[in-house]
XYZ file of C-alpha atoms in Angstrom:
748
model
C -142.450 55.316 -74.652
C -145.208 54.655 -72.170
C -143.473 51.433 -71.155
C -140.225 53.349 -70.488
C -142.012 55.908 -68.306
C -143.736 53.139 -66.351
C -140.391 51.343 -65.936
C -138.713 54.500 -64.691
C -141.524 55.163 -62.234
C -141.391 51.581 -60.943
C -137.607 51.813 -60.592
C -137.837 55.026 -58.597
C -140.652 53.654 -56.443
C -138.656 50.482 -55.720
C -135.583 52.524 -54.865
C -137.596 54.746 -52.588
C -139.153 51.701 -50.948
C -135.706 50.191 -50.380
C -134.338 53.351 -48.816
C -137.483 53.689 -46.701
C -137.160 50.133 -45.448
C -133.495 50.574 -44.633
C -133.769 53.947 -42.973
C -137.430 54.176 -41.959
C -139.617 57.124 -42.869
C -137.953 60.362 -43.836
C -138.899 63.539 -42.007
C -137.775 67.130 -41.928
C -136.361 66.892 -38.385
C -133.678 64.330 -39.169
C -132.615 66.052 -42.345
C -133.867 63.454 -44.833
C -135.641 66.260 -46.736
C -133.240 69.114 -46.182
C -133.457 72.749 -47.134
C -131.666 72.134 -50.423
C -134.310 69.691 -51.638
C -137.685 70.484 -50.126
C -139.492 69.299 -53.245
C -137.945 65.796 -53.264
C -136.254 66.378 -56.641
C -134.703 63.116 -57.757
C -130.921 63.111 -58.267
C -130.389 61.680 -61.765
C -126.702 60.942 -60.994
C -127.467 58.689 -58.032
C -126.054 55.173 -58.212
C -127.752 53.589 -55.217
C -125.460 50.542 -55.237
C -122.213 52.520 -55.307
C -120.227 54.015 -52.410
C -118.940 57.353 -53.639
C -117.333 58.420 -50.327
C -115.856 54.983 -49.516
C -117.436 54.850 -46.052
C -118.810 51.267 -46.476
C -122.360 52.666 -46.623
C -124.084 52.529 -50.019
C -125.205 55.690 -51.747
C -128.746 54.387 -51.548
C -128.573 54.051 -47.763
C -127.145 57.576 -47.640
C -130.140 59.062 -49.464
C -128.392 59.968 -52.692
C -131.714 59.937 -54.601
C -132.615 63.199 -52.856
C -129.096 64.516 -52.151
C -129.822 64.171 -48.443
C -127.491 66.453 -46.426
C -127.990 65.555 -42.736
C -125.617 68.160 -41.318
C -126.468 70.878 -43.861
C -122.828 71.444 -44.724
C -123.398 71.589 -48.471
C -122.142 68.051 -49.097
C -124.799 65.349 -49.545
C -124.378 62.389 -47.207
C -123.256 60.061 -49.967
C -120.301 62.378 -50.640
C -119.689 63.365 -47.000
C -117.266 61.264 -44.921
C -118.883 62.578 -41.688
C -122.581 63.003 -42.412
C -123.622 64.200 -38.942
C -120.494 66.300 -38.384
C -119.779 64.696 -34.986
C -116.069 64.254 -35.623
C -116.377 60.493 -36.150
C -116.161 59.283 -39.738
C -119.164 57.446 -41.195
C -117.014 54.370 -41.924
C -116.462 53.999 -38.153
C -120.172 54.432 -37.386
C -121.427 52.230 -40.267
C -121.562 49.033 -38.208
C -119.671 46.827 -40.680
C -117.730 46.983 -43.939
C -120.463 45.528 -46.165
C -122.190 48.249 -48.189
C -125.137 45.945 -48.819
C -126.150 45.804 -45.155
C -128.120 48.627 -43.676
C -126.196 50.929 -41.305
C -126.545 50.237 -37.582
C -129.140 52.167 -35.564
C -128.084 51.329 -32.018
C -130.770 53.183 -30.065
C -133.564 52.410 -32.549
C -134.615 56.026 -32.943
C -134.855 55.832 -36.728
C -131.496 57.522 -37.267
C -128.588 55.221 -38.121
C -125.499 55.898 -36.024
C -123.713 57.743 -38.809
C -126.385 60.482 -38.896
C -127.241 60.334 -35.166
C -125.108 62.704 -33.041
C -125.973 60.577 -29.960
C -125.892 56.991 -31.197
C -126.545 55.283 -27.862
C -128.992 57.873 -26.541
C -127.127 58.446 -23.284
C -127.339 62.215 -23.497
C -123.665 62.626 -24.440
C -122.899 63.547 -28.023
C -120.802 60.997 -29.917
C -118.121 63.597 -30.617
C -117.862 64.268 -26.883
C -117.474 60.558 -26.156
C -114.905 59.689 -28.845
C -113.221 63.080 -28.808
C -110.502 62.333 -31.361
C -112.908 60.438 -33.611
C -110.658 57.414 -34.055
C -113.225 54.776 -33.134
C -111.179 53.609 -30.135
C -111.757 54.125 -26.435
C -108.749 56.167 -25.375
C -105.767 53.822 -25.437
C -107.702 50.731 -24.301
C -106.902 47.562 -26.236
C -108.934 44.387 -26.833
C -106.155 41.969 -27.779
C -102.494 41.658 -26.906
C -99.433 39.450 -27.238
C -98.919 37.765 -23.873
C -95.466 38.492 -22.436
C -94.601 41.083 -25.101
C -92.590 44.177 -24.259
C -93.447 45.912 -27.543
C -95.919 48.761 -26.792
C -97.951 48.085 -29.930
C -98.548 44.513 -28.791
C -99.448 45.334 -25.185
C -102.597 46.506 -23.428
C -103.362 50.061 -22.360
C -102.729 51.575 -18.903
C -104.780 49.829 -16.221
C -105.238 46.736 -18.387
C -103.490 43.369 -18.182
C -102.720 40.887 -20.939
C -104.295 37.495 -20.244
C -102.844 34.221 -21.456
C -105.583 33.954 -24.076
C -104.409 37.179 -25.722
C -107.246 39.352 -24.443
C -106.820 42.592 -22.510
C -108.582 42.747 -19.155
C -110.553 44.591 -18.031
C -112.093 45.610 -21.343
C -112.260 49.188 -20.028
C -110.092 50.795 -17.360
C -110.252 54.335 -16.054
C -106.577 54.875 -16.886
C -106.710 53.691 -20.495
C -110.053 55.299 -21.372
C -108.489 58.738 -20.746
C -111.815 60.430 -20.188
C -113.441 59.001 -23.323
C -116.586 56.876 -23.316
C -118.062 54.529 -25.907
C -120.626 56.160 -28.244
C -122.195 52.699 -28.640
C -122.539 51.904 -24.933
C -124.654 53.880 -22.468
C -122.553 52.576 -19.540
C -119.039 52.192 -20.896
C -117.340 50.921 -17.749
C -120.286 48.822 -16.587
C -120.460 50.407 -13.143
C -124.199 51.051 -13.267
C -123.721 54.785 -13.886
C -124.606 55.990 -17.372
C -121.914 57.839 -19.282
C -123.902 61.053 -19.074
C -123.494 61.004 -15.284
C -119.772 60.161 -15.219
C -117.037 62.742 -14.578
C -115.989 62.727 -18.219
C -118.015 65.915 -18.679
C -114.936 67.913 -17.623
C -113.126 66.689 -20.737
C -115.590 68.472 -23.014
C -116.011 72.209 -23.567
C -118.098 74.136 -21.062
C -121.423 75.402 -22.398
C -124.989 75.890 -21.231
C -125.574 72.146 -21.177
C -122.171 71.367 -19.670
C -121.303 74.236 -17.296
C -118.564 72.261 -15.511
C -116.618 71.372 -18.639
C -113.230 72.587 -19.780
C -113.176 76.383 -19.679
C -112.959 78.323 -22.923
C -109.893 80.367 -23.853
C -109.712 83.468 -26.049
C -106.759 83.024 -28.411
C -105.091 86.084 -29.928
C -102.044 86.321 -32.187
C -99.457 89.105 -32.124
C -96.046 89.660 -33.666
C -93.837 88.129 -30.994
C -96.275 85.952 -29.059
C -99.685 84.341 -28.937
C -102.075 84.854 -26.044
C -104.566 82.563 -24.365
C -106.659 84.655 -21.979
C -110.077 84.813 -20.363
C -112.935 85.042 -22.874
C -114.372 88.140 -21.222
C -111.031 90.009 -21.205
C -111.100 93.412 -22.931
C -108.034 93.723 -25.179
C -106.197 96.910 -26.044
C -103.245 96.829 -28.439
C -100.857 99.517 -27.204
C -98.634 100.995 -29.894
C -94.935 101.567 -29.171
C -93.298 104.510 -30.942
C -90.200 102.515 -31.849
C -90.748 99.917 -34.576
C -87.080 98.834 -34.622
C -87.311 96.881 -31.370
C -89.039 93.733 -30.121
C -91.332 95.925 -28.042
C -95.010 95.080 -28.116
C -97.697 95.679 -25.468
C -101.185 94.263 -25.071
C -103.472 95.174 -22.174
C -106.222 92.699 -21.270
C -108.601 93.772 -18.555
C -111.161 91.897 -16.461
C -113.595 94.586 -15.437
C -116.145 92.525 -13.521
C -116.348 93.651 -9.897
C -115.772 90.053 -8.772
C -112.227 90.298 -10.091
C -111.076 93.744 -11.304
C -107.712 92.780 -12.769
C -105.709 95.012 -15.111
C -103.622 92.564 -17.144
C -100.792 93.031 -19.616
C -98.389 91.126 -21.839
C -95.325 92.795 -23.307
C -92.123 92.014 -25.149
C -88.897 93.942 -24.646
C -85.203 93.661 -25.347
C -83.056 91.597 -23.001
C -80.728 93.871 -21.057
C -77.153 92.785 -20.396
C -75.912 92.909 -16.823
C -72.422 94.108 -15.985
C -69.901 91.292 -16.217
C -72.417 88.916 -17.793
C -71.954 88.134 -21.501
C -75.345 86.412 -21.627
C -78.072 88.072 -19.592
C -80.018 85.769 -17.286
C -83.719 85.848 -16.655
C -82.973 86.360 -12.930
C -80.819 89.388 -13.712
C -83.508 90.941 -15.878
C -86.115 90.136 -13.232
C -84.005 91.972 -10.629
C -83.755 94.953 -12.998
C -87.538 94.945 -13.442
C -88.038 94.738 -9.674
C -85.724 97.713 -9.135
C -87.584 99.783 -11.733
C -90.927 99.012 -10.109
C -89.535 100.038 -6.721
C -88.133 103.264 -8.135
C -91.400 104.060 -9.925
C -93.607 103.686 -6.848
C -90.999 104.384 -4.166
C -88.880 101.674 -2.509
C -90.753 101.962 0.770
C -94.058 101.444 -1.049
C -93.111 98.121 -2.707
C -92.723 94.834 -0.831
C -91.700 91.582 -2.468
C -94.130 88.982 -1.117
C -92.700 86.247 -3.331
C -89.785 86.367 -5.742
C -91.322 83.800 -8.043
C -89.913 80.400 -8.936
C -87.279 79.911 -11.594
C -88.321 77.190 -13.996
C -88.427 76.246 -17.679
C -91.482 77.137 -19.721
C -93.384 74.761 -21.984
C -91.050 76.007 -24.725
C -88.032 75.312 -22.463
C -87.133 78.964 -21.975
C -85.791 80.383 -18.705
C -88.764 81.722 -16.779
C -89.563 83.244 -13.404
C -93.187 82.542 -12.495
C -95.609 83.874 -9.873
C -93.579 86.793 -8.557
C -95.809 88.828 -6.226
C -95.390 92.433 -5.068
C -97.490 94.511 -2.686
C -97.706 98.141 -3.821
C -99.016 101.104 -1.859
C -99.840 103.983 -4.165
C -101.664 107.277 -4.372
C -102.937 106.064 -7.744
C -106.424 104.851 -7.021
C -107.297 102.197 -9.648
C -105.818 98.934 -10.873
C -105.650 100.383 -14.387
C -103.541 103.331 -13.230
C -101.149 101.115 -11.267
C -100.840 98.734 -14.229
C -100.045 101.578 -16.612
C -97.320 102.908 -14.355
C -95.859 99.416 -13.838
C -95.733 98.812 -17.610
C -93.919 102.086 -18.191
C -91.442 101.169 -15.451
C -90.812 97.680 -16.837
C -90.297 99.093 -20.350
C -88.173 101.925 -18.920
C -90.086 104.455 -20.999
C -92.233 107.499 -20.332
C -95.855 108.103 -21.289
C -95.031 109.625 -24.661
C -93.522 106.333 -25.853
C -96.950 104.692 -26.113
C -100.169 105.250 -27.997
C -103.590 103.871 -27.105
C -102.780 102.982 -23.490
C -106.041 102.501 -21.517
C -106.923 105.482 -19.345
C -105.805 105.422 -15.714
C -109.422 105.597 -14.600
C -110.761 103.202 -17.245
C -112.252 100.864 -14.621
C -112.045 99.650 -11.032
C -112.985 100.668 -7.523
C -110.697 103.112 -5.772
C -108.047 101.766 -3.420
C -104.519 102.468 -2.202
C -103.061 98.954 -1.765
C -102.518 96.676 -4.753
C -100.995 93.357 -5.768
C -98.762 93.145 -8.844
C -98.043 89.602 -10.007
C -95.770 88.852 -12.980
C -93.951 86.175 -14.978
C -90.723 86.986 -16.819
C -89.493 84.769 -19.649
C -86.314 85.026 -21.684
C -86.949 83.808 -25.233
C -84.395 82.969 -27.893
C -86.413 82.484 -31.083
C -84.832 80.745 -34.067
C -84.495 82.398 -37.455
C -83.136 81.269 -40.827
C -79.696 82.668 -41.733
C -77.967 81.410 -44.898
C -80.145 78.319 -44.898
C -79.510 77.457 -41.225
C -81.606 77.965 -38.100
C -79.770 80.125 -35.583
C -80.769 81.855 -32.361
C -81.928 85.392 -33.056
C -81.698 88.328 -30.674
C -83.003 87.411 -27.224
C -85.897 89.298 -25.713
C -88.192 89.095 -22.723
C -91.876 88.315 -22.524
C -93.423 89.744 -19.363
C -97.010 88.931 -18.460
C -98.887 89.897 -15.355
C -101.632 91.915 -13.803
C -102.665 94.257 -11.024
C -105.489 93.656 -8.584
C -106.680 95.233 -5.361
C -105.013 93.720 -2.303
C -108.290 93.462 -0.408
C -109.924 91.312 -3.107
C -106.722 89.313 -3.716
C -106.777 88.176 -0.090
C -110.529 87.529 -0.027
C -111.393 83.968 -1.145
C -114.892 85.072 -2.206
C -113.256 86.910 -5.139
C -111.385 85.332 -8.055
C -108.692 88.014 -8.139
C -105.969 85.695 -6.821
C -106.781 83.004 -9.402
C -106.782 85.539 -12.230
C -103.443 87.000 -11.163
C -101.944 83.526 -10.731
C -103.008 82.654 -14.287
C -101.440 85.848 -15.603
C -98.150 85.296 -13.796
C -97.471 81.591 -14.330
C -96.325 81.883 -17.992
C -98.999 79.462 -19.246
C -101.018 82.164 -21.002
C -98.543 82.965 -23.753
C -96.455 81.115 -26.335
C -94.369 81.745 -29.414
C -96.095 83.056 -32.552
C -95.792 79.653 -34.313
C -97.513 77.658 -31.558
C -100.774 75.791 -32.008
C -103.210 74.684 -29.315
C -105.162 71.553 -28.477
C -107.190 70.045 -25.648
C -106.072 67.329 -23.235
C -107.843 65.070 -20.734
C -105.731 63.144 -18.246
C -106.865 60.422 -15.802
C -105.287 59.947 -12.369
C -105.956 57.397 -9.659
C -105.371 59.314 -6.430
C -105.252 57.617 -3.056
C -102.179 59.137 -1.450
C -101.946 62.612 0.004
C -98.843 64.786 -0.557
C -96.047 64.140 1.960
C -93.325 66.603 3.003
C -90.536 66.832 5.580
C -89.640 70.502 6.091
C -86.387 71.722 7.638
C -86.323 75.331 8.871
C -82.917 77.036 9.189
C -83.560 80.067 11.393
C -81.154 82.909 12.129
C -81.288 83.413 15.876
C -79.481 86.782 16.216
C -80.977 89.556 18.309
C -82.035 91.524 15.232
C -84.250 88.606 14.210
C -86.612 88.675 17.200
C -89.525 90.383 15.412
C -89.184 88.115 12.365
C -88.995 84.958 14.496
C -92.066 86.151 16.378
C -93.903 86.694 13.081
C -93.096 83.140 11.944
C -94.205 81.752 15.308
C -97.432 83.763 15.271
C -98.209 82.599 11.725
C -97.430 78.983 12.537
C -101.085 78.331 13.367
C -102.207 79.430 9.910
C -99.253 77.641 8.327
C -100.194 74.354 10.012
C -103.907 74.800 9.291
C -103.308 75.575 5.626
C -101.034 72.552 5.272
C -103.734 70.393 6.853
C -106.462 71.830 4.596
C -104.306 70.956 1.580
C -104.175 67.389 2.872
C -100.408 67.625 3.405
C -98.830 64.919 5.563
C -96.010 67.032 6.989
C -93.308 67.104 9.658
C -91.128 70.017 10.787
C -87.453 70.094 11.685
C -85.914 73.277 13.133
C -82.212 74.173 13.388
C -80.375 77.330 14.334
C -77.380 78.769 12.504
C -74.740 78.207 15.186
C -72.079 75.884 13.780
C -71.521 74.058 17.071
C -74.935 72.338 17.024
C -74.070 70.360 13.868
C -77.575 70.223 12.382
C -79.357 68.756 15.428
C -83.108 69.374 15.323
C -84.731 71.421 18.069
C -87.667 69.646 19.719
C -88.769 72.297 22.201
C -87.620 75.050 24.506
C -84.155 73.950 25.633
C -84.493 70.548 23.910
C -82.605 69.039 20.997
C -84.123 65.577 20.763
C -83.126 65.665 17.076
C -86.423 64.362 15.691
C -89.073 65.804 13.373
C -92.118 67.507 14.875
C -95.580 66.409 13.745
C -98.776 68.454 13.143
C -99.643 67.717 16.780
C -96.496 69.573 17.930
C -97.514 73.129 17.036
C -96.507 74.499 20.432
C -93.087 72.843 20.276
C -92.567 74.198 16.762
C -93.321 77.749 17.943
C -90.864 77.332 20.823
C -88.155 76.155 18.423
C -88.763 79.049 16.019
C -88.045 81.461 18.896
C -85.093 79.451 20.239
C -83.882 77.193 17.383
C -80.705 76.062 19.142
C -82.867 73.913 21.453
C -80.638 72.259 24.053
C -77.445 73.249 22.198
C -75.507 76.505 22.067
C -76.705 79.875 20.814
C -75.028 81.114 17.670
C -72.806 83.696 19.317
C -73.051 86.219 16.488
C -71.969 84.006 13.575
C -74.712 82.741 11.247
C -73.585 79.572 9.454
C -76.965 78.821 7.912
C -75.638 77.102 4.786
C -73.559 74.688 6.872
C -76.387 74.016 9.325
C -78.895 73.351 6.577
C -76.518 70.923 4.890
C -75.752 69.127 8.154
C -79.448 68.889 9.034
C -80.101 66.989 5.800
C -77.050 64.721 5.968
C -77.618 63.846 9.632
C -81.154 62.660 8.926
C -80.281 60.331 6.058
C -80.665 57.615 4.944
C -84.400 57.944 4.500
C -86.390 55.495 6.605
C -90.044 54.723 7.181
C -91.534 55.140 10.678
C -88.369 56.766 12.034
C -88.889 60.228 13.602
C -85.150 60.929 13.247
C -84.993 60.179 9.515
C -86.448 61.808 6.410
C -89.262 59.623 5.095
C -88.780 57.718 1.815
C -91.902 59.175 0.167
C -91.525 62.717 1.520
C -90.699 65.800 -0.518
C -87.747 67.370 1.295
C -87.936 71.149 1.734
C -85.460 73.579 3.316
C -86.609 77.063 4.366
C -83.912 79.620 5.245
C -84.942 82.580 7.431
C -82.316 85.286 8.006
C -81.764 89.048 7.894
C -78.070 88.748 6.900
C -75.970 87.136 4.186
C -74.529 83.742 5.039
C -71.500 83.828 7.340
C -69.714 81.364 5.061
C -69.498 84.073 2.382
C -68.112 86.609 4.828
C -65.545 84.182 6.183
C -64.356 82.584 2.928
C -65.330 84.915 0.077
C -64.602 88.351 1.475
C -68.261 89.376 1.651
C -68.846 92.467 3.715
C -71.081 93.348 6.630
C -72.365 96.259 4.563
C -75.684 96.668 2.780
C -76.768 95.630 -0.678
C -75.454 92.924 -2.963
C -71.750 92.024 -2.833
C -69.903 91.101 -6.013
C -68.720 87.686 -4.831
C -66.364 85.583 -6.923
C -68.548 82.886 -8.583
C -66.046 80.115 -7.849
C -65.989 80.997 -4.156
C -69.792 81.277 -4.093
C -70.132 77.820 -5.623
C -67.621 76.335 -3.168
C -69.945 77.451 -0.357
C -73.365 76.666 -1.815
C -72.410 73.857 -4.228
C -72.524 70.984 -1.713
C -76.068 71.946 -0.665
C -77.251 72.480 -4.244
C -75.813 69.147 -5.378
C -77.353 67.459 -2.355
C -80.803 68.880 -3.140
C -80.385 68.078 -6.840
C -79.511 64.479 -6.038
C -76.001 64.699 -7.494
C -74.197 63.684 -4.296
C -76.945 61.385 -2.986
C -80.463 60.758 -4.190
C -81.639 60.679 -0.588
C -81.115 64.436 -0.330
C -83.247 65.444 -3.317
C -85.398 68.401 -2.329
C -86.234 72.070 -2.769
C -85.242 75.290 -1.013
C -87.005 78.569 -0.178
C -85.698 81.681 1.557
C -87.149 84.545 3.600
C -84.314 87.068 3.563
C -83.224 90.627 2.923
C -84.353 91.039 -0.686
C -82.135 91.975 -3.626
C -80.760 94.296 -4.724
C -80.424 96.417 -1.574
C -82.220 94.765 1.322
C -84.352 97.069 3.459
C -84.145 99.208 6.587
C -84.641 96.254 8.936
C -82.398 93.926 6.907
C -79.847 95.943 4.979
C -77.890 92.870 3.938
C -79.209 90.893 1.006
C -79.459 87.226 2.016
C -76.742 86.082 -0.382
C -75.981 82.387 -0.182
C -79.529 81.533 0.874
C -80.842 83.534 -2.090
C -78.574 81.643 -4.483
C -79.536 78.205 -3.172
C -83.241 79.021 -3.466
C -82.765 80.343 -7.009
C -80.794 77.272 -8.065
C -83.606 75.051 -6.782
C -86.453 77.111 -8.260
C -87.810 78.024 -4.832
C -89.607 81.123 -3.601
C -87.768 84.055 -2.051
C -89.771 86.329 0.227
C -88.767 89.584 1.854
C -88.045 89.388 5.572
C -88.767 93.116 5.716
C -92.538 92.511 5.790
C -94.270 93.309 9.067
C -96.373 90.173 8.579
C -94.724 87.116 7.012
C -98.027 85.254 6.831
C -98.741 85.875 3.108
C -95.222 84.748 2.122
C -95.572 81.628 4.265
C -98.842 80.938 2.444
C -97.061 81.113 -0.919
C -94.359 78.749 0.363
C -96.805 76.174 1.745
C -98.679 76.222 -1.554
C -95.407 75.588 -3.378
C -94.545 72.746 -0.978
C -97.906 71.082 -1.516
C -97.473 71.387 -5.290
C -93.988 69.867 -5.086
C -95.453 66.887 -3.222
C -98.659 66.582 -5.261
C -99.506 63.144 -6.704
C -100.992 64.854 -9.779
C -98.183 66.141 -12.002
C -99.586 66.958 -15.420
C -98.200 65.387 -18.585
C -98.188 68.718 -20.434
C -98.198 72.391 -19.489
C -101.804 73.642 -19.377
C -103.183 77.075 -20.105
C -104.158 77.197 -16.470
C -107.304 79.322 -16.768
C -108.920 76.486 -18.782
C -108.426 73.652 -16.261
C -111.456 71.616 -15.188
C -111.256 68.796 -12.633
C -113.620 66.014 -11.603
C -113.150 63.686 -8.648
C -115.195 60.476 -8.615
C -117.691 61.927 -11.071
C -118.133 65.227 -9.220
C -116.881 68.560 -10.505
C -114.427 70.372 -8.220
C -114.325 74.175 -8.248
C -111.051 76.001 -8.550
C -110.725 77.375 -5.037
C -108.219 78.038 -2.273
C -110.872 76.995 0.254
C -112.425 73.779 -1.049
C -111.611 72.323 -4.449
C -108.446 72.345 -6.553
C -105.763 74.735 -7.699
C -102.813 74.702 -10.103
C -99.182 75.586 -9.339
C -96.895 76.242 -12.299
C -93.670 75.846 -10.291
C -94.310 72.088 -10.179
C -96.849 71.819 -13.026
C -99.160 70.179 -10.524
C -102.798 70.162 -9.501
C -103.302 70.420 -5.742
C -106.418 69.650 -3.742
C -107.835 71.709 -0.897
C -110.334 70.358 1.600
C -110.500 67.003 -0.201
C -110.110 63.567 1.375
C -108.404 60.624 -0.301
C -108.326 56.994 0.788
C -105.306 54.863 -0.201
C -107.486 51.749 0.088
C -110.048 53.191 -2.336
C -108.263 55.586 -4.727
C -110.357 58.308 -6.304
C -110.774 58.674 -10.047
C -109.581 62.164 -10.963
C -109.913 63.666 -14.445
C -108.034 66.839 -15.381
C -108.906 68.597 -18.638
C -107.300 71.682 -20.158
C -106.194 73.543 -23.265
C -102.458 73.610 -23.935
C -99.966 75.047 -26.378
C -98.381 72.737 -28.938
C -94.851 73.941 -29.629
C -91.856 72.864 -31.661
C -89.644 71.838 -28.729
C -88.186 68.338 -28.919
C -89.911 66.184 -27.956
C -92.924 68.179 -29.097
C -95.071 69.207 -26.136
């Protein structure tokens, strides 16, 4: 009996000595003696030579004698596949597959890698270096099959397969995808430790990483999910009609640096006369009319119609529509409440729990309303088959004070952009995940812009406004780093698309940023050295001719569209296109005319197909319009700009009201859209835009319209403001964000 006790004691002592030698001295700080076993009670079930969790580390090395639980998750290390809870399995961090060898301790701090959250001691947690925990560095590969075209046998982006079957370089910025090696303090060998690289943007923002990916508050409702600012105050508004798709959520940002009254709502799709399937544009026009009627037509100005696009779920969507509202209501909350009632076409008694009109905000009389409208067609199971259920609209947006919206020291514009770009909501079955995308950026965005300007006498004030705002237009384009040229044509058919090059000149070449004065002259007299229009505005024909006459694309030719340029057409007119009056029976009267669709397409189709690349890829481009707005125009432009409106809508461009006394804000929206269309950074997925973080060459960029970066949903692009790029030395740009994961095919 005494011999057995002595043998047991010697066995335990030897086991303890072995564990101590393999893992150094235990201490309370590293969890060797955790809160579940402060008295070092021996585990009688411990088989030190076994590997209960199959991680290639023996139970003895994992402290099974004392049920060591390094991450205090209730599972002892020898039964825990991730002992330090860093997202990387112990089998990956073990060092080898032999359970008899002691686990690797790379930084020699007494904690083997598998229980050390920072294995290489570079100040970046292992889980933040290998974010998906797969043990690989992004998509970088070590070996390859030389000459293979099979993706699985090739190297990652930025790597090349050498004849010896090795991938070179071992690490590239493109293939690492913002990950670093938890076992290497300087993953790319550039002399900068991983903790000082720009990969910090790919990890969540916190006190230790303030420039990381911004957090999102996720909320689930019946017909949609929301991803909104963490500090947003949510109010679930009850609708007194449970038989509809109607649902309303208010989400307010009450900080004085923003003051935005946000909302998301669902409502039934409304059929338009003569349309068996309602379009998102038709419903948007209905919403616009209701807003105008609620606040008074003269008190609502459409700054930007929004861009028609497809959402991340491939639904028809109008994004970033912007209205200026003058109102006797004095707070953003009050204006939001009235706008919601107008959009829903209901009175106050239809809702319960709506935030009070005076719930927050400084008093004002001029506001910005920005919205996105999406038509959804959710699937449902009927007799064992998935079919499209009743369509309904999701409308998201917000109201801010105009004075803070236009002041870059506030974040009001950013907040309203995020609420009106459709990235903040998704279907109720969507999930979310984080992305980090690398881009090598050396080239600036390039655009050739053709202006088609109505030159009738009634256009003098509008032409003057464009000319006066040309300075800001040019300066903003330059601050965005846009390499641009301007072409100007009138609407007189006799000039056949020849470009104006100055007062009384039609040299038929594009003007450069150095030709501001010539551009202003051409805006006021767009016929140049040709003939004035003579009262007939053939803007569709002139725009088409201006494109065709300056093809094929050629480099270093001032009379040709450049090969790498984004082509943009901007129509400016206070009347509907003459082609519709001449061929389709359109009237000279006010409002929208019910024009035969076949006749409409015969007039606009050639331009649309040219810009879509159907007739020639050289003409691929985008169109915007500054016109009499639908549905009824305005006092100074009682004709809706039909024809121009339809081309812009087909191409997903912005439509601004020509009725504004100052066209500067609309021109700002258009230049931002142009820059986004030409941006070299088009994202692989649709982000929840409020979460985006960007680093350039290891330095965090702020989201800013003055100096930093911004996001434009119309092109799903990141744009840079006040940043320089060198084609000879491309910058390493990392973009990180949260996104929705949906069931579209292919899955986004």
